[in-house]
Tab-separated table of C-alpha atoms in Angstrom:
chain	number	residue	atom	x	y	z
A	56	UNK	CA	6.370	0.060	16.597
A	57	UNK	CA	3.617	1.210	14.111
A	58	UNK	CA	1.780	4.045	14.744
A	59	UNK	CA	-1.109	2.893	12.338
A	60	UNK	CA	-2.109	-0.337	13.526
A	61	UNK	CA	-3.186	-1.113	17.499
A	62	UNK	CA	-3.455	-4.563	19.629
A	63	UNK	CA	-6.509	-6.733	17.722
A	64	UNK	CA	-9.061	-6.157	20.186
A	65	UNK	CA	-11.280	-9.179	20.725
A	66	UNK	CA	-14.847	-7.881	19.170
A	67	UNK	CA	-15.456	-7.853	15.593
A	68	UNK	CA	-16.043	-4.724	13.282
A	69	UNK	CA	-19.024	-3.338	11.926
A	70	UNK	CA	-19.429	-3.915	8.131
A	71	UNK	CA	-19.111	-0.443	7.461
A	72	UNK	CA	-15.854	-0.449	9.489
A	73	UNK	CA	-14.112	-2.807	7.791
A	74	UNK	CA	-10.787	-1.380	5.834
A	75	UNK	CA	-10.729	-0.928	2.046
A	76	UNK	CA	-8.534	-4.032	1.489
A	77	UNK	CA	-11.488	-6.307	3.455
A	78	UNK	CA	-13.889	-8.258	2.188
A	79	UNK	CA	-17.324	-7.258	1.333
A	80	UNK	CA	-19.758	-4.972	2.770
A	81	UNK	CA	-20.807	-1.803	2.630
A	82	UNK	CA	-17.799	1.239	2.633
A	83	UNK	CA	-20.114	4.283	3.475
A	84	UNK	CA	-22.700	4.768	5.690
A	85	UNK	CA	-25.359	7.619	5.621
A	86	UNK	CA	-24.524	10.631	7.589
A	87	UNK	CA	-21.816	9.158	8.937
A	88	UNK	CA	-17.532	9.747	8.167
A	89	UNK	CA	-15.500	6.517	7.233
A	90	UNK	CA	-13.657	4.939	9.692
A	91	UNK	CA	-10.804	2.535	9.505
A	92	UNK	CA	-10.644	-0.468	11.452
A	93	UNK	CA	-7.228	-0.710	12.174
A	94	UNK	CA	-6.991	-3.684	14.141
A	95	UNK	CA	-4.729	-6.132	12.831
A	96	UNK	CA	-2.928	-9.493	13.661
A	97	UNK	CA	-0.172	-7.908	15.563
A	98	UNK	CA	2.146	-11.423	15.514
A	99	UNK	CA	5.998	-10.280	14.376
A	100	UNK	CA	8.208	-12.030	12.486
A	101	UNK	CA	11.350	-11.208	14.404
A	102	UNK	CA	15.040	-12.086	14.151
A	103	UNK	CA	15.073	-13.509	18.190
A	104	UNK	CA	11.171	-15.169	17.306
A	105	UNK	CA	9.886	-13.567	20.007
A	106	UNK	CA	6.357	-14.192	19.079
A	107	UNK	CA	7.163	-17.517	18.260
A	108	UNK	CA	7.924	-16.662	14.018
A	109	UNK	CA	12.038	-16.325	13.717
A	110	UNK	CA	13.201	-14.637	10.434
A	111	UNK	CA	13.574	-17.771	7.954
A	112	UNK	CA	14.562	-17.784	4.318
A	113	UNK	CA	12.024	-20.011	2.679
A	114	UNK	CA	9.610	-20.171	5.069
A	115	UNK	CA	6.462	-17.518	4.750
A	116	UNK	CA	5.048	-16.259	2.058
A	117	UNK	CA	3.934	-12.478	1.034
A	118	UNK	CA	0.266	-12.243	0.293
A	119	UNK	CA	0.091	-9.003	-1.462
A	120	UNK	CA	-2.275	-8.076	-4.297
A	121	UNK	CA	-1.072	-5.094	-6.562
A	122	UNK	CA	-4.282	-3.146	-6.782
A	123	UNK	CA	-4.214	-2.595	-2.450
A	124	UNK	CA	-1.848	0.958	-1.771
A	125	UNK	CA	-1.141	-0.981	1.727
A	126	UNK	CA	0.103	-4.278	-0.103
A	127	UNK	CA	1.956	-2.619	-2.469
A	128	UNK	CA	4.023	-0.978	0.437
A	129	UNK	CA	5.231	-4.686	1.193
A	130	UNK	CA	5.749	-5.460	-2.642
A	131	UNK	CA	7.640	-2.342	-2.688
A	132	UNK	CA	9.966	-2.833	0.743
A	133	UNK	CA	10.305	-6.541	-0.717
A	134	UNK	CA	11.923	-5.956	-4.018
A	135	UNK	CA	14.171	-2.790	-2.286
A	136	UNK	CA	15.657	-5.098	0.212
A	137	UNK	CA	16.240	-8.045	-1.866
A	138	UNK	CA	14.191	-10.283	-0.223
A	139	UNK	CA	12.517	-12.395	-2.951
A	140	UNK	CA	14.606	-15.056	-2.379
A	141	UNK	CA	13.583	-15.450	1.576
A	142	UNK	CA	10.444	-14.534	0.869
A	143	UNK	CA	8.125	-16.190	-1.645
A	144	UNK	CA	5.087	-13.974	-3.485
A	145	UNK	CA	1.606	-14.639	-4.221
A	146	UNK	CA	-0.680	-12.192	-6.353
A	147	UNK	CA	-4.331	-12.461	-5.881
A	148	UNK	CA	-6.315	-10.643	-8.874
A	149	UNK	CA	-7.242	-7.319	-8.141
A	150	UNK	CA	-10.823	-7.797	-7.096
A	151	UNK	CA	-13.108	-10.119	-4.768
A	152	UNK	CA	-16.290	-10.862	-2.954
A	153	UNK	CA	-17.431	-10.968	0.355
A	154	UNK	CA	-15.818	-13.863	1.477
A	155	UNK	CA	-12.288	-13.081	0.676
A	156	UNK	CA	-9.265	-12.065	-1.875
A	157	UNK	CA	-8.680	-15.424	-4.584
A	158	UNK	CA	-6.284	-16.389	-6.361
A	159	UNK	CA	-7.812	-16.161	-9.665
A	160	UNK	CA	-4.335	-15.431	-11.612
A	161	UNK	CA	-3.000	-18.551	-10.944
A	162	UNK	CA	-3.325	-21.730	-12.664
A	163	UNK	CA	-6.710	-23.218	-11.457
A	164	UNK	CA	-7.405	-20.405	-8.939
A	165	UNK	CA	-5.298	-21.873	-6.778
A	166	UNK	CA	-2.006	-20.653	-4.843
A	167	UNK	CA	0.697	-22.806	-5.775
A	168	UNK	CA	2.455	-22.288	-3.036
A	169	UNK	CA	-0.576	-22.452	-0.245
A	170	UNK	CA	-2.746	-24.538	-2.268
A	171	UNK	CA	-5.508	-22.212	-1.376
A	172	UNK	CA	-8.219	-20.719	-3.444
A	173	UNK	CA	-8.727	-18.062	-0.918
A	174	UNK	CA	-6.798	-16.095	1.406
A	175	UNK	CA	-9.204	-16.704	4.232
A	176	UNK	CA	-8.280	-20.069	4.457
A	177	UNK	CA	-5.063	-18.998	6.110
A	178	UNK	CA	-6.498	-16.777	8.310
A	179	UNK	CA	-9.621	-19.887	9.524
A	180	UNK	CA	-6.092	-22.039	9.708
A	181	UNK	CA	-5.170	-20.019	12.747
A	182	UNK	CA	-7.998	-18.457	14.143
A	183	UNK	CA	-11.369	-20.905	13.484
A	184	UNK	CA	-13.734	-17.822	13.932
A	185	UNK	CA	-11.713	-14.675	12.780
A	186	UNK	CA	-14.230	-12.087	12.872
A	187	UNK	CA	-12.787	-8.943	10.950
A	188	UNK	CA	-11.336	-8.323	7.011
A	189	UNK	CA	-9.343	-10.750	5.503
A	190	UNK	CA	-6.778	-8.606	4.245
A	191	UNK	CA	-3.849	-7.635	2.430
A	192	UNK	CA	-1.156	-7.980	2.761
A	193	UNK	CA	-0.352	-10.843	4.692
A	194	UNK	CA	2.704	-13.085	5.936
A	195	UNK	CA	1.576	-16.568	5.897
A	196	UNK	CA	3.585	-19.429	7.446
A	197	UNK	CA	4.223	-22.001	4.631
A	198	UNK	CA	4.741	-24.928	6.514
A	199	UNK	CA	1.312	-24.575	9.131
A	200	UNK	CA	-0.359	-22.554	6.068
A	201	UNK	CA	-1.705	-20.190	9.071
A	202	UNK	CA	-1.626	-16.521	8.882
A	203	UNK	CA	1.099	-14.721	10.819
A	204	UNK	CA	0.291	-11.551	10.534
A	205	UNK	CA	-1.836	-8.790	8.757
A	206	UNK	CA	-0.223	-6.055	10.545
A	207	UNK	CA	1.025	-4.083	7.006
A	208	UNK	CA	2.530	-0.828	8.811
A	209	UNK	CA	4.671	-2.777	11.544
A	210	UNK	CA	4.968	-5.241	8.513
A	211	UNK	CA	7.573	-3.290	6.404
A	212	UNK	CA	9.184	-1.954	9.289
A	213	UNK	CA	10.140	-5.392	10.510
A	214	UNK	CA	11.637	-6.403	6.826
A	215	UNK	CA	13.601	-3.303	7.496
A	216	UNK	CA	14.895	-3.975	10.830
A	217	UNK	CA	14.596	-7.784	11.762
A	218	UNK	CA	15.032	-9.398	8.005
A	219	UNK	CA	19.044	-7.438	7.932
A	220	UNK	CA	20.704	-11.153	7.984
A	221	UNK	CA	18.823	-11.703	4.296
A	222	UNK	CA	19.212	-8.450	2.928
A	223	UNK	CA	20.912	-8.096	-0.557
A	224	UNK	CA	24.202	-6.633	-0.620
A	225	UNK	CA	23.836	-2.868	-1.299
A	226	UNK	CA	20.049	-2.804	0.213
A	227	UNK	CA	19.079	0.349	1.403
A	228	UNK	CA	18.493	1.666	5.203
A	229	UNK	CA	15.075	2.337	5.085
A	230	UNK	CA	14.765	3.454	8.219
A	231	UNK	CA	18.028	4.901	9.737
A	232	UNK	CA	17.863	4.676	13.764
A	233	UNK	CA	18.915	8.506	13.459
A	234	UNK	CA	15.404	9.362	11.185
A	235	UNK	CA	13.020	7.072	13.244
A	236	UNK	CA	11.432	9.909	14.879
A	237	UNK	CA	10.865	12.208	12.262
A	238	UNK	CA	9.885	9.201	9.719
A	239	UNK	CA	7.326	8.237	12.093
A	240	UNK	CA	6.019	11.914	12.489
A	241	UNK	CA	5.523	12.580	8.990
A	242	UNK	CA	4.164	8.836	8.593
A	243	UNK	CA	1.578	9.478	11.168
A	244	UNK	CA	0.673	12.768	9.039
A	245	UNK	CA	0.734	11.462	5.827
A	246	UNK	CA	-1.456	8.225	6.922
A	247	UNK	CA	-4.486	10.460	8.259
A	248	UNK	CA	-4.970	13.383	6.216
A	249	UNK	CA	-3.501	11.777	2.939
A	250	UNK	CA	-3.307	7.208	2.710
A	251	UNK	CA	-6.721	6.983	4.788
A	252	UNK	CA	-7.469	10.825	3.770
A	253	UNK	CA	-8.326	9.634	0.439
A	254	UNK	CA	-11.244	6.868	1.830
A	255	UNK	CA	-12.083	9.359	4.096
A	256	UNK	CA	-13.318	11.497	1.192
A	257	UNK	CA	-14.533	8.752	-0.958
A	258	UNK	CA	-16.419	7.049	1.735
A	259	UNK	CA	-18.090	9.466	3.220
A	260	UNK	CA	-21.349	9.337	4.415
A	261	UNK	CA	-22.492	13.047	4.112
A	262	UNK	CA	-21.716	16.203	2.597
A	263	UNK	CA	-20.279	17.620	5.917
A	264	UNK	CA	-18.265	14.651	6.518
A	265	UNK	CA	-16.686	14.890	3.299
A	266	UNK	CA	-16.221	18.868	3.332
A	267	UNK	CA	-14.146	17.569	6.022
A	268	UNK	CA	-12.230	15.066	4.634
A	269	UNK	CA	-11.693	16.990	1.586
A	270	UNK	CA	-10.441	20.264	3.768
A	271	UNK	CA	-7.959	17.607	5.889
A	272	UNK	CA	-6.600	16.147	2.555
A	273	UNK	CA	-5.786	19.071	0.534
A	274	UNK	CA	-4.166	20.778	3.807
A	275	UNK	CA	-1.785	18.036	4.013
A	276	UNK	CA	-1.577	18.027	0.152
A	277	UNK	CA	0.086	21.418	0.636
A	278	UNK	CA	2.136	20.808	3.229
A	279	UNK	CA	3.357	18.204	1.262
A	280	UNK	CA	4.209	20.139	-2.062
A	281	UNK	CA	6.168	22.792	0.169
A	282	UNK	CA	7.785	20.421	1.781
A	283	UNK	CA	8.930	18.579	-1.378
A	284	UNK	CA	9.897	21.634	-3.734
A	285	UNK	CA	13.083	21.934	-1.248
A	286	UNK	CA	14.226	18.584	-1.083
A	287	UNK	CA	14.035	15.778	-2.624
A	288	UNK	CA	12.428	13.141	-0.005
A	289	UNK	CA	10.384	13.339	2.359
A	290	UNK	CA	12.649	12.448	5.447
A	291	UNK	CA	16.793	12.883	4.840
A	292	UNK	CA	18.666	12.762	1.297
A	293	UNK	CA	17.753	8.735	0.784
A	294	UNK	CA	14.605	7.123	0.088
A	295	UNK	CA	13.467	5.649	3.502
A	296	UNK	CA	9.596	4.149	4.490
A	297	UNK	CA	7.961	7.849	4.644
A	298	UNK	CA	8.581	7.851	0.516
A	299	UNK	CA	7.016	4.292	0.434
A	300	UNK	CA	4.541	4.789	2.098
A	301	UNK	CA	3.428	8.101	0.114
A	302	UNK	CA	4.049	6.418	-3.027
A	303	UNK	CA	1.564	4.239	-3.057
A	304	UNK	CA	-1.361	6.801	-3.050
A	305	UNK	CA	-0.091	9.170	-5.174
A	306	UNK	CA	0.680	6.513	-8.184
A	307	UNK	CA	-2.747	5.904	-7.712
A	308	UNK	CA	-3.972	9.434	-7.151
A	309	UNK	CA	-5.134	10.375	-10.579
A	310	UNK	CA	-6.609	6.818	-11.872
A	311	UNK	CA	-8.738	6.234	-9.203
A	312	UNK	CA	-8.452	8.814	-6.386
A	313	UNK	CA	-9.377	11.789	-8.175
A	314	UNK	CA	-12.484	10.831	-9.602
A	315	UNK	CA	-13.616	7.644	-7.788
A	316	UNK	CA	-12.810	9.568	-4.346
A	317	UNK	CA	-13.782	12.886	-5.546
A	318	UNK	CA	-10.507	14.355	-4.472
A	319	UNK	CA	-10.622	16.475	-7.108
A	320	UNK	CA	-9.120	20.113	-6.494
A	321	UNK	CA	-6.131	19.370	-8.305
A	322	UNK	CA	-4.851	16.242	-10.320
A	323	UNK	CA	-1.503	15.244	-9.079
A	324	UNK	CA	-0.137	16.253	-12.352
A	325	UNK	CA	-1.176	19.940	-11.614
A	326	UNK	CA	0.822	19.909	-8.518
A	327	UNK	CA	4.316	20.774	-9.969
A	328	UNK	CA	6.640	19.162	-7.121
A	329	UNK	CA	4.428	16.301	-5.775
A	330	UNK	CA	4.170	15.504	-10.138
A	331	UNK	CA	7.820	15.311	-9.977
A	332	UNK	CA	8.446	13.703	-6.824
A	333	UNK	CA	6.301	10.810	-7.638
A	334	UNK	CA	7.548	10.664	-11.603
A	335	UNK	CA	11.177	10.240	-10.056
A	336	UNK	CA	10.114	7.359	-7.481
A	337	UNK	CA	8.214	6.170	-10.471
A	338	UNK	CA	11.110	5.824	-12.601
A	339	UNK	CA	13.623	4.472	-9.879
A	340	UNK	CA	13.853	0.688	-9.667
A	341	UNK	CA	11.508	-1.008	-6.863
A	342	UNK	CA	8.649	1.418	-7.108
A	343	UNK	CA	6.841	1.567	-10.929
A	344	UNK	CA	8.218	-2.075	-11.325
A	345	UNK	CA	5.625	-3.247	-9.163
A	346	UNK	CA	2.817	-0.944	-10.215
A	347	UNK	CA	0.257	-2.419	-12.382
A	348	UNK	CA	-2.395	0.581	-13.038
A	349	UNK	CA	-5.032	-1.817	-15.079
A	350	UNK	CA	-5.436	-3.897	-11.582
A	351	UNK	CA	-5.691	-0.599	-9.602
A	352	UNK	CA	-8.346	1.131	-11.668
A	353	UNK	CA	-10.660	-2.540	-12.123
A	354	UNK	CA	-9.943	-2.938	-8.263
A	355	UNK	CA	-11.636	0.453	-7.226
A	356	UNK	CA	-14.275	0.715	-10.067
A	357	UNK	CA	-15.454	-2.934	-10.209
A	358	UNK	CA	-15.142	-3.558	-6.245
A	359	UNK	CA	-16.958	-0.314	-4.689
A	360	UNK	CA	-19.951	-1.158	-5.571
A	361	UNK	CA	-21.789	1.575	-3.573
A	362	UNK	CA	-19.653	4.628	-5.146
A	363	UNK	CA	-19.790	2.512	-8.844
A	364	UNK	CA	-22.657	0.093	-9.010
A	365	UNK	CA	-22.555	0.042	-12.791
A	366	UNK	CA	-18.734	-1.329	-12.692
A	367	UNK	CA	-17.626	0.252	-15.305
A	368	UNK	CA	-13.976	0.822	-15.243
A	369	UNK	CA	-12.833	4.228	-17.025
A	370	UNK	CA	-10.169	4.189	-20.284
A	371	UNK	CA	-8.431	7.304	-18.829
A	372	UNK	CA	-6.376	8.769	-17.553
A	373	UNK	CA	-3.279	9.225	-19.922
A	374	UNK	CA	-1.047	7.240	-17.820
A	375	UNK	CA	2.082	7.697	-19.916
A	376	UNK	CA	3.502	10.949	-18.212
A	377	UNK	CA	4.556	8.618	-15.447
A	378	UNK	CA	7.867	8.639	-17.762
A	379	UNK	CA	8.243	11.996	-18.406
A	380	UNK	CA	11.692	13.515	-17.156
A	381	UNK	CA	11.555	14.575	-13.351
A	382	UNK	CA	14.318	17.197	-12.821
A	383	UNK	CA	14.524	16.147	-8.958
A	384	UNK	CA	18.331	15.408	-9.341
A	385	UNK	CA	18.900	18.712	-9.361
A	386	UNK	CA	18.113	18.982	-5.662
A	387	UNK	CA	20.658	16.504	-4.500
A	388	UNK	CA	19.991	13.046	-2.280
A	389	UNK	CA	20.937	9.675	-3.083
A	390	UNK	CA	18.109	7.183	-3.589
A	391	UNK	CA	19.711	4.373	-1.759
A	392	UNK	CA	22.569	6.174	0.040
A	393	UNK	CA	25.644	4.075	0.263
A	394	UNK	CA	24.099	0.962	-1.288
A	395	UNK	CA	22.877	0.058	-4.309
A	396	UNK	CA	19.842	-0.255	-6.509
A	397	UNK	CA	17.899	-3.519	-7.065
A	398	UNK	CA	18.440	-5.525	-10.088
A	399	UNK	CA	15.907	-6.669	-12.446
A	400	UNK	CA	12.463	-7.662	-11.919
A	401	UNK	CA	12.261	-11.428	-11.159
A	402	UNK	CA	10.527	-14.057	-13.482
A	403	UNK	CA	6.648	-14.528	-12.256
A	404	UNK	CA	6.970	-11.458	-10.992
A	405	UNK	CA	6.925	-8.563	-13.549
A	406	UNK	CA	3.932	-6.659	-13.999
A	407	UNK	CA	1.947	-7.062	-17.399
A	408	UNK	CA	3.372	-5.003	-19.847
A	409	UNK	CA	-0.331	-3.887	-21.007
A	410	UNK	CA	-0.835	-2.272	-17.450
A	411	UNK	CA	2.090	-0.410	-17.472
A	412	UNK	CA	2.629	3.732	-18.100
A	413	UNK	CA	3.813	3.091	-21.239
A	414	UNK	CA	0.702	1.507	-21.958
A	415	UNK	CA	-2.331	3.433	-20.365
A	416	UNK	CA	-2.337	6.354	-22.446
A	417	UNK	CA	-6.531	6.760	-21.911
């Protein structure tokens, strides 16, 4: 079971609890450290349908927009595993307002899928008074158009484990019964002091509680690039969840953490095994595929209003190093183990070619 995400408890949070990938409201709060409301639509999607939501090719859709770290996990998982044809994909742009995520990409706004304008209408099609974030990413039930679940940690672990009937041929383990327990160490780790370590710093509400932050995030930062100059992922010789799950904050580390967050002892790029760690995910198929880095730097700089009220989104960083050779080979592993990569990037579903490295050279 996740180790991020509790039981939804029955009150609603405080505006300045809400998680990044909510809706409105305020992020910091004077004097005070930023806290993650981690309460989430717990609902599985199981192979048995325990909770009432069997495993169903065609039947839910993947709410994920591409400038969240948390939805791109699922986008990532997706694509690994094969699933696109089981499970359908919707975009929302990369910002929003207070009400909710929209799906201002599409033709008229509008899902075409859900017929929605805005993702809180699945969530209101479930529960009437839902008082927390509408967030991403979420699994929505096609044929009800009801939410199923927000849950994004358990979420990817589930399309590991209970999704195996729909899996490609060749799709990887990502995450081996045998690793479980030291994937979900190092994913309780990395999720504190480094995915939420990042807000923590950026959000804070007072020099001493982002001293703090700061001290927590560059600690694991150098854990990290120990760890990772002697082998070449983060749990076993095969990509598995832990690597996802990093991924996603340090493609985004240097566009938006750096400077928005003002995590900003080192660039990523200065760090010389974490810079090649993340340039060889980069470069394997299922992880810089799905990264679009114009929708993650207008996400943070247009949408955090309170660290960015003037809105303006930066030209730089040079992107383009994201392509560079990595030299990790050298260490040994085998990205998917005994299966196989994923194949190309499906219509509807490739990322702008004007948002990619090759593209955002500052």
């Amino acid at each position: 079971m996740s180790s991020e995400a509790p039981e939804v408890a029955g009150t609603a949070a405080k505006v300045d609890e809400l998680p990044e990938h909510a809706e409105g409201g305020k992020y910091t709060t004077p004097g005070k450290e930023y806290t993650r409301d981690t309460r989430y639509i717990t609902t599985r999607i199981t192979a048995d349908g325990a909770d009432g939501y069997p495993v169903a090719a065609g039947r839910y859709r993947l709410v994920a927009a591409r400038a969240c770290p948390w939805a791109n996990r699922a986008i990532i998982v997706r694509r690994l595993l094969g699933l696109e044809d089981a499970i359908s994909l919707g975009l929302p742009g990369p910002t929003h307002d207070a009400r909710s995520w929209t799906f201002d990409l599409d033709d008229g706004g509008t899902d075409p899928v859900l017929g929605i304008e805005r993702l809180q209408d699945a969530y209101f099609r479930r529960f009437p008074d839902y008082p927390r974030g509408i967030t991403v990413p979420a699994i929505v039930d096609v044929p009800t158009g009801a939410v199923v679940t927000n849950d994004f940690a358990q979420m990817t672990l589930d399309l590991s484990t209970e999704w195996t009937q729909l899996h490609r041929p060749g799709a990887p383990d990502l995450y081996p019964e045998h690793l479980r327990e030291e994937i979900d160490a190092v994913n309780r780790k990395v999720f504190a002091q480094v995915n939420n370590g990042v807000y923590r710093c950026g959000f804070a509400g007072s020099q001493k509680a982002y001293d703090r932050a700061y001290d927590r995030l560059w600690s694991a930062m150098d854990w990290l690039e120990e760890r990772l100059t002697h082998q070449r992922y983060l749990v076993g010789d095969t990509i598995t969840e832990a690597d996802v799950r990093l991924f996603t904050t340090l493609v985004r580390f240097d566009a938006v953490y750096h400077g928005h967050f003002k995590c900003n002892r080192n660039r990523l790029t200065e760090m010389p095994a974490l810079w090649a760690y993340a340039r060889d995910l980069f470069q394997t198929p299922g992880f810089g595929d799905t990264v679009d880095f114009q929708q993650i730097k207008e996400h943070y700089y247009v949408v955090h209003t309170d660290i960015n009220p003037t809105q303006i989104v930066p030209k730089g960083p040079d992107l383009s190093g994201w392509l560079t050779p990595h030299g990790r080979g050298a260490l040994g592993g085998r990205p998917f183990g005994d299966g196989t990569p994923p194949g190309a990037v499906r219509d509807g579903e490739r990322v702008d070619p004007a948002h990619t490295a090759s593209s955002m050279r500052g």
